[in-house]
Coordinates of C-alpha atoms in Angstrom, one line a residue:
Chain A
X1300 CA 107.7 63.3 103.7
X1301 CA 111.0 63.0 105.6
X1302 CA 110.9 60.1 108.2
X1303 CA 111.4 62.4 111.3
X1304 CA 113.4 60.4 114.1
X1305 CA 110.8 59.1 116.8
X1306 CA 112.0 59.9 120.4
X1307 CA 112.3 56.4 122.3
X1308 CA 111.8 59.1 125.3
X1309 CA 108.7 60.4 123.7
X1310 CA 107.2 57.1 123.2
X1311 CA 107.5 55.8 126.9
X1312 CA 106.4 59.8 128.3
X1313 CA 102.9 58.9 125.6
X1314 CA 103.0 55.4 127.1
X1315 CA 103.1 56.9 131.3
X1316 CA 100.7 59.3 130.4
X1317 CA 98.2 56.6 128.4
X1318 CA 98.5 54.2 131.9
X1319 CA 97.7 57.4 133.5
X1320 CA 94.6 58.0 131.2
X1321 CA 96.2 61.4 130.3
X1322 CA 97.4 63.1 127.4
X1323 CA 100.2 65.1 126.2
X1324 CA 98.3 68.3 125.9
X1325 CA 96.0 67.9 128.9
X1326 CA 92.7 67.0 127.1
X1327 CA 90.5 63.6 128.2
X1328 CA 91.3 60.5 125.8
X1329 CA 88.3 61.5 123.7
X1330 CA 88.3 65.0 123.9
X1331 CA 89.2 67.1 120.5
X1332 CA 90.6 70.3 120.1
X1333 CA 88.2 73.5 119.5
X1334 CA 87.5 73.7 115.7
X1335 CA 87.1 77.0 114.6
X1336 CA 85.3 76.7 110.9
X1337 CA 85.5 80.2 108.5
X1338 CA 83.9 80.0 104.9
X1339 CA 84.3 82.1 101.8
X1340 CA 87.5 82.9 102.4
X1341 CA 88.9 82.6 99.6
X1342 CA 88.3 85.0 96.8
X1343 CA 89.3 83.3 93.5
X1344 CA 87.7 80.3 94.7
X1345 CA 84.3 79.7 93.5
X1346 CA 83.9 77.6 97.3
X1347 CA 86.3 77.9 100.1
X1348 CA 86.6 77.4 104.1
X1349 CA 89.6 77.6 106.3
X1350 CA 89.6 75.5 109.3
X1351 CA 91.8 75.5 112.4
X1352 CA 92.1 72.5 115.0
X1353 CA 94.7 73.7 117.6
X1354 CA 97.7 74.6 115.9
X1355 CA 96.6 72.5 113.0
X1356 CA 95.6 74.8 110.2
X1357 CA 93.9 74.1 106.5
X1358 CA 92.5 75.5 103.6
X1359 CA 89.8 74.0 101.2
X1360 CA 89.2 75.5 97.6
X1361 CA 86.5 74.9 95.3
X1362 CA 87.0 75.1 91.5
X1363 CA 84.9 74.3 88.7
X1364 CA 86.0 73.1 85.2
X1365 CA 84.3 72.0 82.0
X1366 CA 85.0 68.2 81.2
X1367 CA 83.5 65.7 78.5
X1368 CA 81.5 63.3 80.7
X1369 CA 83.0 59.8 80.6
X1370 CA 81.9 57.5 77.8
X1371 CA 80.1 55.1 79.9
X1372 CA 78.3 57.9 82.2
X1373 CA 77.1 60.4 79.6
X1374 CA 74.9 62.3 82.2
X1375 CA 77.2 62.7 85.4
X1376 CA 80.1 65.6 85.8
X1377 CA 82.8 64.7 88.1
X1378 CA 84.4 65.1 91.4
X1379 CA 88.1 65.6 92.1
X1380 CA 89.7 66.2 95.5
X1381 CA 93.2 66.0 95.8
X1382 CA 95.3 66.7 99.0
X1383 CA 98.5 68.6 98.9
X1384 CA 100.7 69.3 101.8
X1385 CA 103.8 71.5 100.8
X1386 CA 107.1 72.4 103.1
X1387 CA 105.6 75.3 104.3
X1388 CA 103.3 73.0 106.7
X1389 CA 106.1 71.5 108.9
X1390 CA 109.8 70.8 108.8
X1391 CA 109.2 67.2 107.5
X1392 CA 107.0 68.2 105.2
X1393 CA 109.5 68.3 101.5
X1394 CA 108.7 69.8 98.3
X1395 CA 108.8 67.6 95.3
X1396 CA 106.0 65.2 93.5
X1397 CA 103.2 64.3 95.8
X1398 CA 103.9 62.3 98.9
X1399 CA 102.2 58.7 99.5
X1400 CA 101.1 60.4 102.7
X1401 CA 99.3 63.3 100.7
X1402 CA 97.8 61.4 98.0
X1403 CA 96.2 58.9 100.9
X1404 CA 94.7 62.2 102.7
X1405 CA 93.5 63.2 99.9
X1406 CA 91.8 60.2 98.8
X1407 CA 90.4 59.0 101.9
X1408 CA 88.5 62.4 102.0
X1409 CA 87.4 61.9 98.7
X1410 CA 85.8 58.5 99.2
X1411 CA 83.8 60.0 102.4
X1412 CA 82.6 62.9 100.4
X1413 CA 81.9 60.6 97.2
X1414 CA 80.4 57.6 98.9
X1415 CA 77.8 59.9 100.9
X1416 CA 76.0 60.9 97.8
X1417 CA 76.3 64.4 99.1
X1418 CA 76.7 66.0 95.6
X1419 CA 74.5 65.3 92.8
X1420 CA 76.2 64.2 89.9
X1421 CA 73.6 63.4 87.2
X1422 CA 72.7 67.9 88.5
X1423 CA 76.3 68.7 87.3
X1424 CA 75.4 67.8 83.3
X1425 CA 75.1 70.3 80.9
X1426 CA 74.6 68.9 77.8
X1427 CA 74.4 64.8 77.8
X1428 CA 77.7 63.1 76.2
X1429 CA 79.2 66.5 75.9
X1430 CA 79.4 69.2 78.9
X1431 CA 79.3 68.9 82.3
X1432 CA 81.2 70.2 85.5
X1433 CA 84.1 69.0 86.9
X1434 CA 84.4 70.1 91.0
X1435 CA 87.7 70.2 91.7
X1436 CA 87.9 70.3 95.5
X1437 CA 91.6 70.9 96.7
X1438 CA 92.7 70.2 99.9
X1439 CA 95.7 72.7 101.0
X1440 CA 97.9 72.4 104.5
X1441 CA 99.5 75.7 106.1
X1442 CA 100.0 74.3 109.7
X1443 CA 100.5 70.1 110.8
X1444 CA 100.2 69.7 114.4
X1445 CA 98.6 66.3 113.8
X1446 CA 95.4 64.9 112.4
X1447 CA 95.0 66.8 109.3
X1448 CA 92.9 63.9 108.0
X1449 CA 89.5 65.7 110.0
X1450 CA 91.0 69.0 109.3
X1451 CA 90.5 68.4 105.7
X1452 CA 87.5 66.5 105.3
X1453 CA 86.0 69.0 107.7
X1454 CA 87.0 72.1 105.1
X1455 CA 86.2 70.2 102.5
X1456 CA 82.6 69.8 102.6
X1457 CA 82.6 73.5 104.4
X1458 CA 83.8 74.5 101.3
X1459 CA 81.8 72.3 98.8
X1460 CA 78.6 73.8 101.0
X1461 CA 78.8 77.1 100.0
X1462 CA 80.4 77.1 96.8
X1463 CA 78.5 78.7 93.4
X1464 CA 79.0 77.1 90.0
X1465 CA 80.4 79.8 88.0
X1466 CA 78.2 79.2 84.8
X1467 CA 78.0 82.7 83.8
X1468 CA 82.0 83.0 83.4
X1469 CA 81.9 79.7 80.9
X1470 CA 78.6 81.3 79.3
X1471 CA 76.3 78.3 80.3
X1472 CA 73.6 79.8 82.3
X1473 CA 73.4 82.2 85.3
X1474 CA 75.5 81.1 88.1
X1475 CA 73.7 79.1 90.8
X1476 CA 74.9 77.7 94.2
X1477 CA 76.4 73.7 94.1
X1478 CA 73.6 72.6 96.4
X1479 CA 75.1 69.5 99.0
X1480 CA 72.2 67.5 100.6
X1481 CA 74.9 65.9 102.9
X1482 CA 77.4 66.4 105.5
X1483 CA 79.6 63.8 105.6
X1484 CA 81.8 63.9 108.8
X1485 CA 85.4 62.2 109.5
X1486 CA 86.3 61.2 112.4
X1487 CA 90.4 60.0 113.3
X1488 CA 92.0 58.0 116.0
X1489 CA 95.3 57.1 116.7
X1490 CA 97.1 54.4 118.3
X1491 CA 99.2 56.7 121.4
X1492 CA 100.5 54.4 124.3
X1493 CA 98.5 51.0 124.3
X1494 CA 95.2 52.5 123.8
X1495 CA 93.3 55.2 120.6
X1496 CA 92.8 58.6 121.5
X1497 CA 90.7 60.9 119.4
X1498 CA 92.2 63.9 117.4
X1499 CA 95.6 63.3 117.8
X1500 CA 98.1 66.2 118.3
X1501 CA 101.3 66.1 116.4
X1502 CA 103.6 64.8 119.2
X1503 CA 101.2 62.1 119.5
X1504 CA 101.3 61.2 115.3
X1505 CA 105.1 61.1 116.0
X1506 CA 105.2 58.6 118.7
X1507 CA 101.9 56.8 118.1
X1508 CA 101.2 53.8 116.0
X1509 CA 98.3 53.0 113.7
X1510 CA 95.1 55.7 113.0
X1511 CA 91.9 54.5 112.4
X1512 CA 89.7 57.1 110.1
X1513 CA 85.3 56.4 110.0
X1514 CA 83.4 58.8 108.0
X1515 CA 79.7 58.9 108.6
X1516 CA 76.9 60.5 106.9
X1517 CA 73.6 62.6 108.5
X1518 CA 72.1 58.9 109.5
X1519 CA 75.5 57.2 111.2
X1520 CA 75.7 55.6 107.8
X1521 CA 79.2 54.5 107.4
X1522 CA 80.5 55.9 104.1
X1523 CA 85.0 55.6 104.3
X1524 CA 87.3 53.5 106.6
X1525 CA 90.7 53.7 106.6
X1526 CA 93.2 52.3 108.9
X1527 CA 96.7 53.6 108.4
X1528 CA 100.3 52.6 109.9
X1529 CA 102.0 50.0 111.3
X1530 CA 99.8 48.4 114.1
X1531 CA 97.3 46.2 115.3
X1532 CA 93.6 46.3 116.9
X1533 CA 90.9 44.6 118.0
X1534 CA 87.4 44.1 117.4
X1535 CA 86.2 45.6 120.7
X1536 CA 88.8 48.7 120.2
X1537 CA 86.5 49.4 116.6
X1538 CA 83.0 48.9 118.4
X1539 CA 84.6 51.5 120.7
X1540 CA 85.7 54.1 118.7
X1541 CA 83.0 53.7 116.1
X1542 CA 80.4 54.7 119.0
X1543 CA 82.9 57.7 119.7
X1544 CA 82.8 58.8 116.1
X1545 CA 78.9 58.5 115.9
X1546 CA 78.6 61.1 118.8
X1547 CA 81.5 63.4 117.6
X1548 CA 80.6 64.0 114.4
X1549 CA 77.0 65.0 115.2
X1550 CA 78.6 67.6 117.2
X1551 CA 80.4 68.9 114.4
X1552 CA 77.8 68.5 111.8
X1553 CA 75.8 70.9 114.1
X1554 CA 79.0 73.7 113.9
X1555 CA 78.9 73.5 110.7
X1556 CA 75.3 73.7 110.5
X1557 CA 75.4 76.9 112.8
X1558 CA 77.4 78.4 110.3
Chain B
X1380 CA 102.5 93.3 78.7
X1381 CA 99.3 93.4 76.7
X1382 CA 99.4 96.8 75.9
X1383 CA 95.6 97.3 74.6
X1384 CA 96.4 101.0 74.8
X1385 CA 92.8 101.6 73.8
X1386 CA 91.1 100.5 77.0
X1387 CA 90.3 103.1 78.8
X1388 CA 91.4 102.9 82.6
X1389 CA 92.3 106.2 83.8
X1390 CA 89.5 108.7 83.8
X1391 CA 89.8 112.8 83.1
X1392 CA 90.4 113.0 86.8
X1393 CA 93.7 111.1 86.4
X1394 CA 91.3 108.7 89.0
X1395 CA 92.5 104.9 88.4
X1396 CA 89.4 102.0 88.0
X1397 CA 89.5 101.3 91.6
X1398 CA 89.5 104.9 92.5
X1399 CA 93.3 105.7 92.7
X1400 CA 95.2 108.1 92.5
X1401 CA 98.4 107.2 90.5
X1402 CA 100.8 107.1 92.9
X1403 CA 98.6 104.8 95.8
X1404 CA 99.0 102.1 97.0
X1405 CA 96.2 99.0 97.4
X1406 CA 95.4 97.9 100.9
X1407 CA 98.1 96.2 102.9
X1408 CA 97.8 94.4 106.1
X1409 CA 100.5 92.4 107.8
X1410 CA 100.0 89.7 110.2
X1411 CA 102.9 87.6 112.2
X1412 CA 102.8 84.3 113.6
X1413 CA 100.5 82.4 111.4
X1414 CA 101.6 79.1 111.2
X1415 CA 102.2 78.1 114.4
X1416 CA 104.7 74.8 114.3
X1417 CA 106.9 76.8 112.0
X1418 CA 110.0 78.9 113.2
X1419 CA 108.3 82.5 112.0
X1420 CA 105.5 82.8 109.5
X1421 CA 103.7 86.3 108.2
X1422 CA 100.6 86.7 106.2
X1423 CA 100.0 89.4 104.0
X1424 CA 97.1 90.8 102.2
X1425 CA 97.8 93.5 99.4
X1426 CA 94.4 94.4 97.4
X1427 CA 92.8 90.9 97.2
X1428 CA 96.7 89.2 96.9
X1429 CA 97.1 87.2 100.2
X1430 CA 100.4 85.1 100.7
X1431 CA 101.5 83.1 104.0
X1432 CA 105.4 82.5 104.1
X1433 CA 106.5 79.9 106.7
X1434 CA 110.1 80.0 107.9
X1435 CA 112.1 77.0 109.2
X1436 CA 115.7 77.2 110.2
X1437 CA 118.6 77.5 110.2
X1438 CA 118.2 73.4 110.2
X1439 CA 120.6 70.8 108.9
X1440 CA 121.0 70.9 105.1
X1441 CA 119.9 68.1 103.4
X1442 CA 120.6 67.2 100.4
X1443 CA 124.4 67.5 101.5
X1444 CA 125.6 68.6 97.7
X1445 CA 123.8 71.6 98.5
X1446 CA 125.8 72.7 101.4
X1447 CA 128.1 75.5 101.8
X1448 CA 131.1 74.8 103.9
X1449 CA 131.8 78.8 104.9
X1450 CA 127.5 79.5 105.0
X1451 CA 124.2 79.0 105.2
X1452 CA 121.8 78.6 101.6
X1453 CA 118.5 79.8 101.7
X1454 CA 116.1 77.3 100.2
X1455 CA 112.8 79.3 98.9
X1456 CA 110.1 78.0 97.3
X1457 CA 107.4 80.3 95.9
X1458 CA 103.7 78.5 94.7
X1459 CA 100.9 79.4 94.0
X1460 CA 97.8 77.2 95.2
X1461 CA 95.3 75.0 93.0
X1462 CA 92.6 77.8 93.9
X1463 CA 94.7 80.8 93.5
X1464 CA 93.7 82.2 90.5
X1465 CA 90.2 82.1 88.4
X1466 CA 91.1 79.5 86.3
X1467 CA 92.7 76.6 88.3
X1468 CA 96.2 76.1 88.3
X1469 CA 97.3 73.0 87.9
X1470 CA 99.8 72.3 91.6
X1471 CA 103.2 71.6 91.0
X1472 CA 106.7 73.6 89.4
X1473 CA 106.4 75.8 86.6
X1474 CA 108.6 78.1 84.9
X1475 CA 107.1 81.1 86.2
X1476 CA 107.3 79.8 89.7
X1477 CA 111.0 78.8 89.6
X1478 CA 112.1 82.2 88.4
X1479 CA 110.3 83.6 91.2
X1480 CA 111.7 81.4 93.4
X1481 CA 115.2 82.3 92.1
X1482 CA 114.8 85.8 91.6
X1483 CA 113.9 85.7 95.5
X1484 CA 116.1 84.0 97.1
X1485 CA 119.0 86.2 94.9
X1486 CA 117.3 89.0 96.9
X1487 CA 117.1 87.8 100.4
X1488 CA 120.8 85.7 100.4
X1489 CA 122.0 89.4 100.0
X1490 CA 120.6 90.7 103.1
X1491 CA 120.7 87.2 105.4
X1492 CA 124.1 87.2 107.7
X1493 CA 124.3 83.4 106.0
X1494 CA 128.1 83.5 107.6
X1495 CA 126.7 83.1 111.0
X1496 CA 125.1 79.6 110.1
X1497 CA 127.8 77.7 107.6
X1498 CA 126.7 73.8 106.6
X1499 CA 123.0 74.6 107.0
X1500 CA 119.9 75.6 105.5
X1501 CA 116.7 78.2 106.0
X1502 CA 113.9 77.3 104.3
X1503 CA 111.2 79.8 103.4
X1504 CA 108.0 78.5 102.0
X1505 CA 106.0 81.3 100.1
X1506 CA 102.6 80.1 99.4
X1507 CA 100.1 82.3 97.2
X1508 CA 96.6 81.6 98.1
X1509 CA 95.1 84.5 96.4
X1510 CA 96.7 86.2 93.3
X1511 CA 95.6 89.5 92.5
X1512 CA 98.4 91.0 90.5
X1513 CA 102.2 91.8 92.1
X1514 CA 102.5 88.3 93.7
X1515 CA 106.4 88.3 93.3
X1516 CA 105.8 91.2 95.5
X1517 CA 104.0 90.0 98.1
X1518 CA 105.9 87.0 98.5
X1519 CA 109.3 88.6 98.7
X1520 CA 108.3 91.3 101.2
X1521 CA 106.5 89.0 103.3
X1522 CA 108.9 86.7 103.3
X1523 CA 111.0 89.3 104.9
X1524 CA 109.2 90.0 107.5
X1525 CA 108.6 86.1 108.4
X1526 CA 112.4 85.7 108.2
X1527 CA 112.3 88.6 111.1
X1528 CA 109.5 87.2 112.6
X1529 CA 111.5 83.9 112.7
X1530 CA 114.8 85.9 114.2
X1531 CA 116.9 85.4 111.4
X1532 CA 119.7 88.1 111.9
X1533 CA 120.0 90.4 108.6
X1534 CA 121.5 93.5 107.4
X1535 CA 117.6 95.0 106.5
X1536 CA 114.4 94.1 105.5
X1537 CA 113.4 93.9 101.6
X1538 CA 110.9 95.8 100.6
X1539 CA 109.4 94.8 97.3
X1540 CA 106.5 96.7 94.9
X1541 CA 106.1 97.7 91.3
X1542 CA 105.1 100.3 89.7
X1543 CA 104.0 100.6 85.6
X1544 CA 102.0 102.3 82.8
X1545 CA 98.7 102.4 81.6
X1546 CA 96.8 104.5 78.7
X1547 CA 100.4 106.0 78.7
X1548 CA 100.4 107.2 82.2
X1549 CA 103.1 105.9 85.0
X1550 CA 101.2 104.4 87.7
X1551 CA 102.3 102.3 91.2
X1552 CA 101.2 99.0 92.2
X1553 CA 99.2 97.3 89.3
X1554 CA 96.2 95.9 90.0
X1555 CA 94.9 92.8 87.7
X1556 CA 93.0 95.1 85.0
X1557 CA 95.6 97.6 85.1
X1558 CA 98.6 94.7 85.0
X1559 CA 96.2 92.8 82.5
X1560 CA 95.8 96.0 79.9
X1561 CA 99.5 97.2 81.3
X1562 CA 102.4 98.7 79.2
X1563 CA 105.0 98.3 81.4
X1564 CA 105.7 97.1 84.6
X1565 CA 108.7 97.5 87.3
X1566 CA 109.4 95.4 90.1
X1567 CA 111.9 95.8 92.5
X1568 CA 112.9 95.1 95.8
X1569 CA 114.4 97.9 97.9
X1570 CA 116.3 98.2 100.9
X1571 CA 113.8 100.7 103.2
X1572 CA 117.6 101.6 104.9
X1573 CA 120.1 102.5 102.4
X1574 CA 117.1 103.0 99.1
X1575 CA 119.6 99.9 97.7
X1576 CA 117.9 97.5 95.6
X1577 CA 118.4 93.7 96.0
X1578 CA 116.0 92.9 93.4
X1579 CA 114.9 94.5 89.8
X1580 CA 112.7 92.8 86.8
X1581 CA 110.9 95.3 84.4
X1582 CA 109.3 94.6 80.9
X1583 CA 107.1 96.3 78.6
X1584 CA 108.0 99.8 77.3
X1585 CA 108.5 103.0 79.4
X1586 CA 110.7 106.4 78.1
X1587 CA 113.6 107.9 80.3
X1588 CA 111.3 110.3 82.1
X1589 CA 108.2 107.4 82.5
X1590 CA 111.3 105.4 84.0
X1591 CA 112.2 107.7 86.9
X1592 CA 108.7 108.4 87.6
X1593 CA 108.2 105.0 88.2
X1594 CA 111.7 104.4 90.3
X1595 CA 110.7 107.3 92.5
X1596 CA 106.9 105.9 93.4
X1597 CA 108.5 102.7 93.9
X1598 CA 111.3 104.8 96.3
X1599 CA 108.3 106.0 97.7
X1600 CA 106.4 103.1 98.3
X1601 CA 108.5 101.3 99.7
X1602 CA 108.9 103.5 102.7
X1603 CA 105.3 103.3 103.8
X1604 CA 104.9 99.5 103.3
X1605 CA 108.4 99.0 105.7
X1606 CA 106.2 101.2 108.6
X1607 CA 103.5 98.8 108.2
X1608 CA 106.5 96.0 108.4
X1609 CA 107.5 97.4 111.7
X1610 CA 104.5 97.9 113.1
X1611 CA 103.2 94.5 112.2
X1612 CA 106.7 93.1 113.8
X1613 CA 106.2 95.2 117.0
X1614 CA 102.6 93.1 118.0
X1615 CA 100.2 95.7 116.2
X1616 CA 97.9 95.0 113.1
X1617 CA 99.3 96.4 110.6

């Protein structure tokens, strides 16, 4: 990603507006932007959703492959999720092998999806030592305006919920749907003037400091942290945002469940 | 081409597998303004093809060997994504996708007024996330109409669409069976205007005759796709 220049002018306006207990878009300091969640969307993709966060927009594909289960874990497939974020998302977005930025996004939403236990991975075995699914979940940017991190785990697991394992296709079976028994929900604040604000817009990635990312399963339990940039925070400021993130995400566990 | 001339994919009522006649065209619908941070953006469905093209620009050129003193270079990337096709494809540069990307910008530096912006640089992101069959297609006349959408002064729009043979019979627009049992296909991108081209790929095998007829559905084509262009540009759904 191309280091865009940070406006000192920007950073004192986010600072005003922080002493203010405003934001740069109008919204309260823990209020998100309306998520608007669509599934199947995709129609190579054996699981997809498409989710849009202001003018933040991503896709999330499903695809299944036959591996060779690892030596040491004969009776488990796999799951991959990898992030990519090409030029067509934002000016300082470049082409080119993947970013450090994309590769964290996309492995920071894999460990909350992982570490939830939300897919079965002894159910994705064919035959023991020799077949079993690989779910490939990719992660896919068409829009940044800031905090892509939710806007991907959010289609991610969207996507993984109504995906069907093609078996009829690799003549194993009759296809059947992936089955996840949890909904693991991210969760991102940033840094913006002297104090974290939740679902940070883009002007506010730009001249904010560090993010602070919580994913948390059906029962609040914690499942991913991630603290990102330059910056520092206390004890108190986590206790705080960590009770923010346990009532947000309900409320978007229960979109996606009204789905 | 694969050329199994055996399948069967025309029936006695010249009727094509998805219900065709031979000279139709799949489904098309246009849509403008899709990304929203970028400068002008289109998405465009054709059959079950759907591509989004982002436009930024004219911006500073970077890097600076790639600058033109007396004009701007048009920097286009065509992809397809991880979940674009029914067996995954891996992300990255191929082969495939750099000729595209080539063969594309060829086509649109001819119709860009690059004089107007010398030193700089307009980038256009094409970015398949369904391929059907006819991607190249899709990309380059979408990316047309995101360069418009964007306000990028040019001489015309580029229309682009193919037309080839099956079971010996000239058809236009391929869809996957047809392009996957094809024996010929034509590409081209057409200036809706002047009927100049600006961009032309064939293989496979056609006659003299199986040629024209092909040229003239893609002619014809390419006339109804650039109303749906308009309209699109004009605020309706195309």
């Amino acid at each position: 990603m191309a280091i865009p220049l940070v406006p000192k002018l920007l950073r004192a306006h986010l600072a005003e507006l922080a002493e203010n207990d405003a934001r740069i878009d109008g919204r309260q300091q823990w209020e998100g932007r309306d998520v608007e969640i669509e599934t199947s969307v995709l129609p190579r993709a054996e699981g997809s959703a498409r989710v849009r966060m202001g003018d933040t927009i991503v896709f999330a594909g499903v695809k299944f492959q036959i591996m060779k289960p690892y030596s040491d874990r004969p009776n488990q497939g796999g799951l991959m999720c990898s992030a990519e974020i090409r030029p067509v998302a934002g000016r300082n977005w470049e082409s080119g092998p993947p970013s450090p930025e994309s590769i964290e996004l996309g492995r920071v939403v894999d460990r909350g999806i992982r570490e939830s236990g939300c897919i079965d991975v002894d159910a994705l075995c064919i035959i023991p030592g020799e077949k079993a699914w690989q779910v490939i979940l990719d992660l896919f940017a068409i829009s940044d305006d800031g905090n892509l991190f939710d806007a991907f785990a959010l289609a991610g697991i969207a996507a993984l919920r109504n995906a069907v394992v093609p078996a009829e296709r690799f003549e194993v079976g009759e296809d059947y749907s992936l089955g996840v028994s949890k909904t693991p929900i991210m969760c991102s604040y940033h840094k913006v003037g002297d104090r974290f604000v939740y679902d940070a817009c883009g002007r506010e990635e730009l001249g904010g400091d560090e993010r602070i990312h919580i994913t948390l399963g059906d029962d609040d339990h914690v499942h991913s942290l991630q603290k990102g940039l330059k910056g520092i925070f206390s004890t108190e400021e986590f206790t705080e945002i960590m009770g923010r993130a346990q009532e947000r995400s309900k409320e978007i566990r229960d979109i996606l469940d009204s789905l | 081409m694969g050329g199994y001339g055996d399948v069967q994919m025309i029936d006695e009522n010249g009727k094509r597998v998805d219900g065709r006649g031979p000279g139709d065209l799949r489904d098309i619908t246009i849509e403008t303004d899709v990304v929203p941070v970028a400068d002008g953006s289109c998405r465009m469905t054709w059959g079950t093809n759907e591509v989004i093209v982002a436009v930024y620009g004219p911006m500073e050129c970077h890097p600076r060997k790639l600058q033109r003193q007396d004009r701007a270079v048009l920097d286009v990337a065509y992809n397809m994504a991880p979940f674009s096709t029914t067996d995954r494809m891996r992300p990255g540069f191929n082969r495939r996708s750099r000729e595209i990307s080539k063969v594309t910008k060829d086509a649109l530096e001819s119709v860009v007024l690059l004089e107007l912006y010398p030193r700089s640089k307009i980038r256009i992101s094409i970015e398949v996330l369904s391929a059907e069959a006819g991607t190249r297609c899709v990309g380059l006349t979408a990316a047309s109409v995101a360069l418009a959408d964007a306000g990028v002064p040019m001489t015309d729009m580029v229309v682009s669409v193919a037309s080839g043979k099956i079971n010996d019979v000239v058809v236009c627009d391929l869809n996957k069976e047809e392009d996957n049992y094809g024996e010929a296909d034509l590409p081209m991108g057409i200036l809706p205007n002047s009927g100049q081209l600006v961009f032309l790929q064939m293989d496979g095998d056609l006659s003299q005759e199986e040629f024209n007829q092909a040229w003239q559905y893609n002619m014809d084509a390419a006339q109804m796709i650039h109303n749906f262009m308009v309209d699109s540009l004009k605020g309706g759904e195309a």
